[in-house]
GROMACS .gro file of N, CA, C and O in nm:
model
  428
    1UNK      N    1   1.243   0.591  -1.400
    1UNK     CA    2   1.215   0.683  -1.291
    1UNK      C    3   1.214   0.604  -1.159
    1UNK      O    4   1.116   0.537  -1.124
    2UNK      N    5   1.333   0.616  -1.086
    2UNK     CA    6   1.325   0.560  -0.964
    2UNK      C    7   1.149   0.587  -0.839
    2UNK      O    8   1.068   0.679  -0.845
    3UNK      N    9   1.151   0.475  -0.750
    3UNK     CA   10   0.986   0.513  -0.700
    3UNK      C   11   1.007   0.614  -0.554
    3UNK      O   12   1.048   0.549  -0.458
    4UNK      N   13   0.993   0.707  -0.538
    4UNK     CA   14   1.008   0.758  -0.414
    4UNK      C   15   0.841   0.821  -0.351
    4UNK      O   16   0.746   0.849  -0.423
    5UNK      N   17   0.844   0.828  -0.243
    5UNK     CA   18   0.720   0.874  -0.142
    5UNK      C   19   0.588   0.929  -0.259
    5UNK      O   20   0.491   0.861  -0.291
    6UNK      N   21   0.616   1.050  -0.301
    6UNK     CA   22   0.587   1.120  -0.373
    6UNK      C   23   0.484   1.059  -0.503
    6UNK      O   24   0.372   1.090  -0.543
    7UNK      N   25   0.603   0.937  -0.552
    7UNK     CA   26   0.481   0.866  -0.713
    7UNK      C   27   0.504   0.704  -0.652
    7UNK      O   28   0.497   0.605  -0.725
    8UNK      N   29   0.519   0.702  -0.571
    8UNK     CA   30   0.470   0.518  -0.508
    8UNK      C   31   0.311   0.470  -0.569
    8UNK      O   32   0.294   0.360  -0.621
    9UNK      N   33   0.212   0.560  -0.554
    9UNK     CA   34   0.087   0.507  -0.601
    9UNK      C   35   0.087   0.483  -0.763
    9UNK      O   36   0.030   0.384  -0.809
   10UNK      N   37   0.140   0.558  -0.831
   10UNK     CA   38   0.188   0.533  -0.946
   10UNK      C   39   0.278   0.430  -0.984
   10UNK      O   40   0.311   0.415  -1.101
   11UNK      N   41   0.331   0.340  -0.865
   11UNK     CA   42   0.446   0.278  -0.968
   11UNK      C   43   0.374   0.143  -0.959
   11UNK      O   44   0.262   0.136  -0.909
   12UNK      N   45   0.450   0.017  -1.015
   12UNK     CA   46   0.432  -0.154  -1.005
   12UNK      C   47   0.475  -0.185  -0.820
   12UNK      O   48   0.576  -0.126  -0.782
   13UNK      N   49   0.416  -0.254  -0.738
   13UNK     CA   50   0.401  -0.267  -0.598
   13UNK      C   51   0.502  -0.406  -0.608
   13UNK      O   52   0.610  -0.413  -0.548
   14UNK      N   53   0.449  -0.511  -0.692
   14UNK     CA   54   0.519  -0.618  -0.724
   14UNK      C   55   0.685  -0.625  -0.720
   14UNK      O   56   0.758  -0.595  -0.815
   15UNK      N   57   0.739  -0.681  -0.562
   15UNK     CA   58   0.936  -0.697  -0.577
   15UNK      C   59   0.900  -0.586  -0.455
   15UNK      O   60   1.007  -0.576  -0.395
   16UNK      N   61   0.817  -0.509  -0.398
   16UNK     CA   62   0.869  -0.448  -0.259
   16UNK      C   63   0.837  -0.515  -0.157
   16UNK      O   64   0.749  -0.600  -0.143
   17UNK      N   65   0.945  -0.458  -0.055
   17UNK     CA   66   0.893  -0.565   0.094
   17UNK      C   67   0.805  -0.506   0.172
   17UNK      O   68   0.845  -0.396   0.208
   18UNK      N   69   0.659  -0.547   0.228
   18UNK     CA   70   0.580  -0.527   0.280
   18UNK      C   71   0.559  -0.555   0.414
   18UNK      O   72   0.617  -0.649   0.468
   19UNK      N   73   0.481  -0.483   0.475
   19UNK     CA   74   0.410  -0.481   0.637
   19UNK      C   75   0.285  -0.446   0.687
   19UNK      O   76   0.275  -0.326   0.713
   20UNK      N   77   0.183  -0.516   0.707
   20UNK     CA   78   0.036  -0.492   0.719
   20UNK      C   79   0.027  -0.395   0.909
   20UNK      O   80   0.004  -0.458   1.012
   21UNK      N   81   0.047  -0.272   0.907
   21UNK     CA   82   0.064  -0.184   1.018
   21UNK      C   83  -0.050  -0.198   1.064
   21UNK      O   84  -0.056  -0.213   1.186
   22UNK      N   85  -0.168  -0.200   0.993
   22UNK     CA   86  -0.309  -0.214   1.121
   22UNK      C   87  -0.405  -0.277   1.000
   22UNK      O   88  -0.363  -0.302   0.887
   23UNK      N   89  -0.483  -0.289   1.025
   23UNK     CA   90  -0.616  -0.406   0.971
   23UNK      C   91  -0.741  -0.346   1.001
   23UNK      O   92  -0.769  -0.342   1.121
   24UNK      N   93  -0.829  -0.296   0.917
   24UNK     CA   94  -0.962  -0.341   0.979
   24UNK      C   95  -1.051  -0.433   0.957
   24UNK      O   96  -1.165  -0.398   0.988
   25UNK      N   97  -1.041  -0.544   0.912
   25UNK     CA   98  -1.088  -0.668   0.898
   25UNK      C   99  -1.051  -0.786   0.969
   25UNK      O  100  -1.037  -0.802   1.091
   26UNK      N  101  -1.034  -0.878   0.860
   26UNK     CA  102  -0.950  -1.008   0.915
   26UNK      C  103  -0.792  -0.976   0.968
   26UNK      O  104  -0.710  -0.890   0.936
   27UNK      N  105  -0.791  -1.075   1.054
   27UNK     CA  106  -0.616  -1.085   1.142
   27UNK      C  107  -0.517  -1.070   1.023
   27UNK      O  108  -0.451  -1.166   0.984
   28UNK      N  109  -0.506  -0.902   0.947
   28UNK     CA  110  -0.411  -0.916   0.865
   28UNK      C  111  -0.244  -0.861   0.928
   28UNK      O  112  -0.126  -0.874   0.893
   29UNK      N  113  -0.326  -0.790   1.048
   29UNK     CA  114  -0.185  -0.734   1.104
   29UNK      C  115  -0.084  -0.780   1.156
   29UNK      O  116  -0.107  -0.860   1.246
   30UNK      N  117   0.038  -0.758   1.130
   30UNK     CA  118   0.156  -0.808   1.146
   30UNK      C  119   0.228  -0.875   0.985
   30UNK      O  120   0.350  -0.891   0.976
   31UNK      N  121   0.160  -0.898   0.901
   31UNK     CA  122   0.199  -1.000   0.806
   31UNK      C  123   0.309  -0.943   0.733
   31UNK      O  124   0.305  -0.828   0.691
   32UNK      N  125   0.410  -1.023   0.717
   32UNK     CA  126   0.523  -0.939   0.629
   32UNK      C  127   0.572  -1.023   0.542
   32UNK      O  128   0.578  -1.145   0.552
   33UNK      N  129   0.613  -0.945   0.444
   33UNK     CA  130   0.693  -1.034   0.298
   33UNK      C  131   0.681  -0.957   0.197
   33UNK      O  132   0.602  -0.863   0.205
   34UNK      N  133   0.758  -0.979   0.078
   34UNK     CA  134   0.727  -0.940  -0.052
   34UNK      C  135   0.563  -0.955  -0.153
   34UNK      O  136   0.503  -1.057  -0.187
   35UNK      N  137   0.539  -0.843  -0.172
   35UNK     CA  138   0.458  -0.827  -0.277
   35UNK      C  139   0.464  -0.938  -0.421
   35UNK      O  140   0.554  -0.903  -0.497
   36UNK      N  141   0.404  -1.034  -0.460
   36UNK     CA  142   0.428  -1.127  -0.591
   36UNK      C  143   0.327  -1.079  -0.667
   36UNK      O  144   0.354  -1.056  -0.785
   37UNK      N  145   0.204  -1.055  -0.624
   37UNK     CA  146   0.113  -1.047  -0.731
   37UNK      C  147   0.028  -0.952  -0.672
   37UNK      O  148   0.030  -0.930  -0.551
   38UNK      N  149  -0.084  -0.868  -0.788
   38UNK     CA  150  -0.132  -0.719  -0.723
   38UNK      C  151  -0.261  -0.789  -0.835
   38UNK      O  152  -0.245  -0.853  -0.939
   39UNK      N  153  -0.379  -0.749  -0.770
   39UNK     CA  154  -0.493  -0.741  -0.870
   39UNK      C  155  -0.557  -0.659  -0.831
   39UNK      O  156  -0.504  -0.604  -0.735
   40UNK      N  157  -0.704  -0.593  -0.874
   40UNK     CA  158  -0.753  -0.462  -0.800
   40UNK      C  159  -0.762  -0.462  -0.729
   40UNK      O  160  -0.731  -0.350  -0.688
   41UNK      N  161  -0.807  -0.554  -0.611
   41UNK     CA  162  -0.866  -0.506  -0.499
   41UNK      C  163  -0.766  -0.599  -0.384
   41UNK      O  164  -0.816  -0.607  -0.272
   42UNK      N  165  -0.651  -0.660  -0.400
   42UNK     CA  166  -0.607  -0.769  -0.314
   42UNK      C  167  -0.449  -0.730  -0.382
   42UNK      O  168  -0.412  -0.685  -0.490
   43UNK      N  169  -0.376  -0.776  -0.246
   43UNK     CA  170  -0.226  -0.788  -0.272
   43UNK      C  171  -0.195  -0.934  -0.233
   43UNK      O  172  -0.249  -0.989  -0.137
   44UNK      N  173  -0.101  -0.997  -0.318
   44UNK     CA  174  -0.031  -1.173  -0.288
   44UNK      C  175   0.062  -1.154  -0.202
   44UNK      O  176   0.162  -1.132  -0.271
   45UNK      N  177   0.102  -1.147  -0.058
   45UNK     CA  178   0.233  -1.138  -0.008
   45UNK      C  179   0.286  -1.269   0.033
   45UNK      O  180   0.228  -1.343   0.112
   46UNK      N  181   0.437  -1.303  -0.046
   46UNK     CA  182   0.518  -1.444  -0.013
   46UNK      C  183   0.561  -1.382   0.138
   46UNK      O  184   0.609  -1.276   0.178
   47UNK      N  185   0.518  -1.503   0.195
   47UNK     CA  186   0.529  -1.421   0.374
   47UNK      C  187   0.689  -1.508   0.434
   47UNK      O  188   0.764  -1.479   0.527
   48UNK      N  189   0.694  -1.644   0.311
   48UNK     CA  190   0.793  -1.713   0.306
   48UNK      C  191   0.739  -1.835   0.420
   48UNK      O  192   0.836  -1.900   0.458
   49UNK      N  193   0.642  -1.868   0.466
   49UNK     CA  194   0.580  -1.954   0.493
   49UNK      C  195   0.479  -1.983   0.403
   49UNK      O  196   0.416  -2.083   0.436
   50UNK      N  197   0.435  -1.917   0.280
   50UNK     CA  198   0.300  -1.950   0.235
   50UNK      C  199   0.314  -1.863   0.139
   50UNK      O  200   0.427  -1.831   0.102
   51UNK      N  201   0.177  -1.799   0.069
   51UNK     CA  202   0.148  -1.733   0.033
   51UNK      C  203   0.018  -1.651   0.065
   51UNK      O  204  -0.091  -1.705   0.047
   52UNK      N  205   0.026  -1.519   0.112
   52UNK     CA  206  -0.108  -1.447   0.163
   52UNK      C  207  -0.208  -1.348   0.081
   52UNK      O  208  -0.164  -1.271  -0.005
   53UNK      N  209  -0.343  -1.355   0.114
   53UNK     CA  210  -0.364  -1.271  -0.011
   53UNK      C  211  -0.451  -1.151   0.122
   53UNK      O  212  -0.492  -1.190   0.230
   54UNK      N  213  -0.456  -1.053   0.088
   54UNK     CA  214  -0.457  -0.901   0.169
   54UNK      C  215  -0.529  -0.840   0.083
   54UNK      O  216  -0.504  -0.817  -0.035
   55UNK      N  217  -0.671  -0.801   0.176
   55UNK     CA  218  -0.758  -0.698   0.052
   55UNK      C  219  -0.701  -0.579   0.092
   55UNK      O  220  -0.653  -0.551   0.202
   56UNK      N  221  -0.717  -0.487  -0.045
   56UNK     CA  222  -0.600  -0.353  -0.018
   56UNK      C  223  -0.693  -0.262   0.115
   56UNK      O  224  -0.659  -0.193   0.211
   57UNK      N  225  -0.817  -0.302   0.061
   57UNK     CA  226  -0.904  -0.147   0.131
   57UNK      C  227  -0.924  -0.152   0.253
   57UNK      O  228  -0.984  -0.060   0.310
   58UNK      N  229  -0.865  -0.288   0.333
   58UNK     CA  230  -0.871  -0.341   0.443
   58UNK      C  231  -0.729  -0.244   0.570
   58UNK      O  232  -0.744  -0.194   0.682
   59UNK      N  233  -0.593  -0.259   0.471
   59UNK     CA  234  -0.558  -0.215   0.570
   59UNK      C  235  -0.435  -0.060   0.552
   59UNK      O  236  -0.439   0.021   0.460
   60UNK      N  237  -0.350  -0.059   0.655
   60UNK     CA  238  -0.254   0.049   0.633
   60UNK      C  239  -0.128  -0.038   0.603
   60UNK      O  240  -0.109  -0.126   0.687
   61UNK      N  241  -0.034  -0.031   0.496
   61UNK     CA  242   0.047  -0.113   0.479
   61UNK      C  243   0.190  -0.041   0.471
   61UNK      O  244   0.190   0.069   0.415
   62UNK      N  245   0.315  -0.090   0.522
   62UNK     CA  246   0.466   0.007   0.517
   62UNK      C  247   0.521  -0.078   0.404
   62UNK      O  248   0.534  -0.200   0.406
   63UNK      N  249   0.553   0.011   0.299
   63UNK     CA  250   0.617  -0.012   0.212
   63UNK      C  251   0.781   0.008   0.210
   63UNK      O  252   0.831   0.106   0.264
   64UNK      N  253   0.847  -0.075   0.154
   64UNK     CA  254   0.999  -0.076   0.184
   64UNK      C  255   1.029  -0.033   0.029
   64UNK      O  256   0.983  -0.122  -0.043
   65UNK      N  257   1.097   0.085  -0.057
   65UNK     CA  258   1.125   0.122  -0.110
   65UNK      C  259   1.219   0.095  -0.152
   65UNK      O  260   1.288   0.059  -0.057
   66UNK      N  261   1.301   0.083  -0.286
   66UNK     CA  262   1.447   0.030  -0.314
   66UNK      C  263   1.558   0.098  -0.225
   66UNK      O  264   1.651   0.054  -0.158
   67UNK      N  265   1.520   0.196  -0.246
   67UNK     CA  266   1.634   0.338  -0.139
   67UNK      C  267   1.635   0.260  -0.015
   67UNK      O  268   1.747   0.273   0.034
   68UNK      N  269   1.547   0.171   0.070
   68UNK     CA  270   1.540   0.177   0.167
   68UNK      C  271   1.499   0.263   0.292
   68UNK      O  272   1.538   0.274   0.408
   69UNK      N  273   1.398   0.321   0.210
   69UNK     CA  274   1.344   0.447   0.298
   69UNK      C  275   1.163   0.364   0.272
   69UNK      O  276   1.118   0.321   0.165
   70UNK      N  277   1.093   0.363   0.407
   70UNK     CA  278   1.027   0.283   0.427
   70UNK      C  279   0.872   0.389   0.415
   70UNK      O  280   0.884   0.507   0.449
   71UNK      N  281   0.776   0.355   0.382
   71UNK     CA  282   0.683   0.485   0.393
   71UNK      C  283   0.528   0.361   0.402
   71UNK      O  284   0.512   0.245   0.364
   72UNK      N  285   0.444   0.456   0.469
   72UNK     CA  286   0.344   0.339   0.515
   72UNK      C  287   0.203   0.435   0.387
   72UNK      O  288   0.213   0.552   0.351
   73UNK      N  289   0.102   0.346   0.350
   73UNK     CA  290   0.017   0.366   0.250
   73UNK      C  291  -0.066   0.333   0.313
   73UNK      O  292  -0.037   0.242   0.391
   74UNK      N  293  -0.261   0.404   0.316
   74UNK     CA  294  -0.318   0.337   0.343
   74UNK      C  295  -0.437   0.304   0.176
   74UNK      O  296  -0.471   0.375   0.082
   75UNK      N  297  -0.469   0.146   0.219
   75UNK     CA  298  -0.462   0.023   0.106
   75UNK      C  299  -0.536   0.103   0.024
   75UNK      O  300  -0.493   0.138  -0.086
   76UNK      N  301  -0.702   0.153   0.090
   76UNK     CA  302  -0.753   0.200  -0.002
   76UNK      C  303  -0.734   0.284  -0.143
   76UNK      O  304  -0.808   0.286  -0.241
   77UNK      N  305  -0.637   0.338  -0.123
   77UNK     CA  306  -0.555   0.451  -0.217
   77UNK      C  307  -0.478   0.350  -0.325
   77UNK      O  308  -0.434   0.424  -0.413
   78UNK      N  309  -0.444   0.213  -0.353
   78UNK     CA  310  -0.414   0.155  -0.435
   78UNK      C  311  -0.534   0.065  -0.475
   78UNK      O  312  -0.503  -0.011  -0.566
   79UNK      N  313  -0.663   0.055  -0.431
   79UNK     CA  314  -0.749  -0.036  -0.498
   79UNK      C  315  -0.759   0.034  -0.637
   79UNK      O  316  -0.782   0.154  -0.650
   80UNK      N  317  -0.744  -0.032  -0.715
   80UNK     CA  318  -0.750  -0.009  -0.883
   80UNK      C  319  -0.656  -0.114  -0.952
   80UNK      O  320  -0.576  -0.186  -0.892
   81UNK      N  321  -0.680  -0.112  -1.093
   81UNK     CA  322  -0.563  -0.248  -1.105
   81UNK      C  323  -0.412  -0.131  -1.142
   81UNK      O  324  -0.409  -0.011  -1.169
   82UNK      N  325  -0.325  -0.212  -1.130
   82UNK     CA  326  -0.169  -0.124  -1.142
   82UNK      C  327  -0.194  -0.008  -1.294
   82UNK      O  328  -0.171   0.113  -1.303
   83UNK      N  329  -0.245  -0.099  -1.389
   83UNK     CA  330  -0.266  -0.016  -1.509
   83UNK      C  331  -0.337   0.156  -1.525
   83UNK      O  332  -0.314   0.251  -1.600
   84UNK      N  333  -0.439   0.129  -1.403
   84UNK     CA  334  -0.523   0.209  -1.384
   84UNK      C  335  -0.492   0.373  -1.297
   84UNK      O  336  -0.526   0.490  -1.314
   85UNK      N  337  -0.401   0.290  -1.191
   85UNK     CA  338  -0.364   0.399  -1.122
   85UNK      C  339  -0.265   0.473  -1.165
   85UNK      O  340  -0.233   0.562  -1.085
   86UNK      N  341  -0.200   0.468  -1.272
   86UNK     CA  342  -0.122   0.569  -1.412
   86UNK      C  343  -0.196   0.653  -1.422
   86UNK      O  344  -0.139   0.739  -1.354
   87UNK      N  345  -0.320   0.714  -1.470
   87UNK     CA  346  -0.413   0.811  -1.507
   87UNK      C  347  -0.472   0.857  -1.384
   87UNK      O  348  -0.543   0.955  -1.407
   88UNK      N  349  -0.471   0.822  -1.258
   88UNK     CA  350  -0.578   0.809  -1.206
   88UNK      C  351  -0.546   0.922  -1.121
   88UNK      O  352  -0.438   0.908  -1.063
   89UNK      N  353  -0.623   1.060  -1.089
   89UNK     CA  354  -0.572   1.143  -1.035
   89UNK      C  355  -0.617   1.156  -0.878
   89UNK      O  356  -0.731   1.148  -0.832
   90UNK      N  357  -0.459   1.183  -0.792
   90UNK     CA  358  -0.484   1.164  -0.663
   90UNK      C  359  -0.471   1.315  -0.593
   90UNK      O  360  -0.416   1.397  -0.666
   91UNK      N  361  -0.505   1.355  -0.485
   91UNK     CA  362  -0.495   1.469  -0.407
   91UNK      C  363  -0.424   1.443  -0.322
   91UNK      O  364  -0.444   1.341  -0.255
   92UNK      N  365  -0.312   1.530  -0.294
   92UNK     CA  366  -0.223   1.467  -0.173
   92UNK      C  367  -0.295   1.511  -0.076
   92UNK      O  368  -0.349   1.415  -0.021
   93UNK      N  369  -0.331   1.638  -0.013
   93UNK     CA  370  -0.381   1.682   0.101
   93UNK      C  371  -0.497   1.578   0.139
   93UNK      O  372  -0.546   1.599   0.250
   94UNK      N  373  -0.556   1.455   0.060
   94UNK     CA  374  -0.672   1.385   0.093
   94UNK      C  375  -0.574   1.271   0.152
   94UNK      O  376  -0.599   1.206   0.253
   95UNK      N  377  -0.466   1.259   0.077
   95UNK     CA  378  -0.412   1.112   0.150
   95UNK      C  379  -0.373   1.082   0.259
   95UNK      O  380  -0.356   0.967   0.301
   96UNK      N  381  -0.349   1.208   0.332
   96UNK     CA  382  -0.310   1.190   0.479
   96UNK      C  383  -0.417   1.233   0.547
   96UNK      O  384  -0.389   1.312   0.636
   97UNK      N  385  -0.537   1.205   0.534
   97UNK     CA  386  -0.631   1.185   0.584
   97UNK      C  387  -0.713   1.052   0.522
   97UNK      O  388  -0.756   1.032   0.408
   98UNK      N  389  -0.716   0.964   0.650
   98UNK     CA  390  -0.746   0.834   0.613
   98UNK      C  391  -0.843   0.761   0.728
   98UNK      O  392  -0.872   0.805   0.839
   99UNK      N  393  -0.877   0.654   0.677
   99UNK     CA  394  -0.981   0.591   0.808
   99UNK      C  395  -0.911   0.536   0.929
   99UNK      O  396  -0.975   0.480   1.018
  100UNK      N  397  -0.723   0.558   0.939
  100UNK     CA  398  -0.640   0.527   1.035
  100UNK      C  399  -0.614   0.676   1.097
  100UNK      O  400  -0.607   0.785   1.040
  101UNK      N  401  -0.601   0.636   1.258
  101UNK     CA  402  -0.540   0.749   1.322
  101UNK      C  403  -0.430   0.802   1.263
  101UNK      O  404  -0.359   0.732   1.191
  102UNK      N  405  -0.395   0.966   1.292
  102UNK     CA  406  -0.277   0.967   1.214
  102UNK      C  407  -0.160   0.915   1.281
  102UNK      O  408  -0.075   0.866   1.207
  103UNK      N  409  -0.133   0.913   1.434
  103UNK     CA  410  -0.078   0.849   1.459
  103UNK      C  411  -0.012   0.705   1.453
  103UNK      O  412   0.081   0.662   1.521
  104UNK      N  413  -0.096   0.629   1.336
  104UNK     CA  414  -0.044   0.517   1.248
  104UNK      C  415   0.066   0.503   1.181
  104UNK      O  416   0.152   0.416   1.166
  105UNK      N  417   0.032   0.665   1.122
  105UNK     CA  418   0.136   0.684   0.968
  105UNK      C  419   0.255   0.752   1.050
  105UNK      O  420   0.342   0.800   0.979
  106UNK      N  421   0.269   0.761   1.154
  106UNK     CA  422   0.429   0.743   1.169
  106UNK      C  423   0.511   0.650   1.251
  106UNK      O  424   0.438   0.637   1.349
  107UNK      N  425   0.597   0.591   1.270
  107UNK     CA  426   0.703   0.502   1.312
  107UNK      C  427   0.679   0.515   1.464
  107UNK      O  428   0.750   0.453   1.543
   0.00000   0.00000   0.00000
């Protein structure tokens, strides 16, 4: 099943290219690279200088999709481990309401 907008929270995050759109914590904003490793509460991004680790609940992140159609997440909505968020039932009308302006979640 290819990953589109729709079941992204459902799929493996690990192999997409990433973008930390706003932060509310530490200086995570701006950081970009591929996703390597996902545990519950933190993403590994190879930024290709290093390696970064990003707590999810911290920020709003744009995900680059295989299609190439780019869609932004905010983190909290993936804290769980990958296994978990298979069962885990989400409300869409809650997801676009988030602790980011909405003016975040678009381009």
């Amino acid at each position: 099943m290819p990953i589109t907008p729709r079941n992204l929270l459902r799929h493996e995050l690990i192999g997409l290219e990433c973008r930390v759109v706003k932060s509310l914590g530490p200086p995570y904003e701006g950081l970009e690279g591929v996703i390597v490793d996902e545990t519950r509460n933190t993403l590994v991004l190879d930024t290709g200088s290093g390696e970064k680790v990003i707590v999810k609940d911290q920020v709003l992140l744009e995900l680059k999709l295989p299609t190439g159609e780019r869609v932004r997440v905010d983190g909290a909505l993936l804290v769980g481990r990958p296994e978990e968020r298979l069962t885990k039932r989400f409300r869409y009308a809650e997801t676009v309401r988030g602790r980011f302006d909405p003016e975040d979640y678009l381009d």
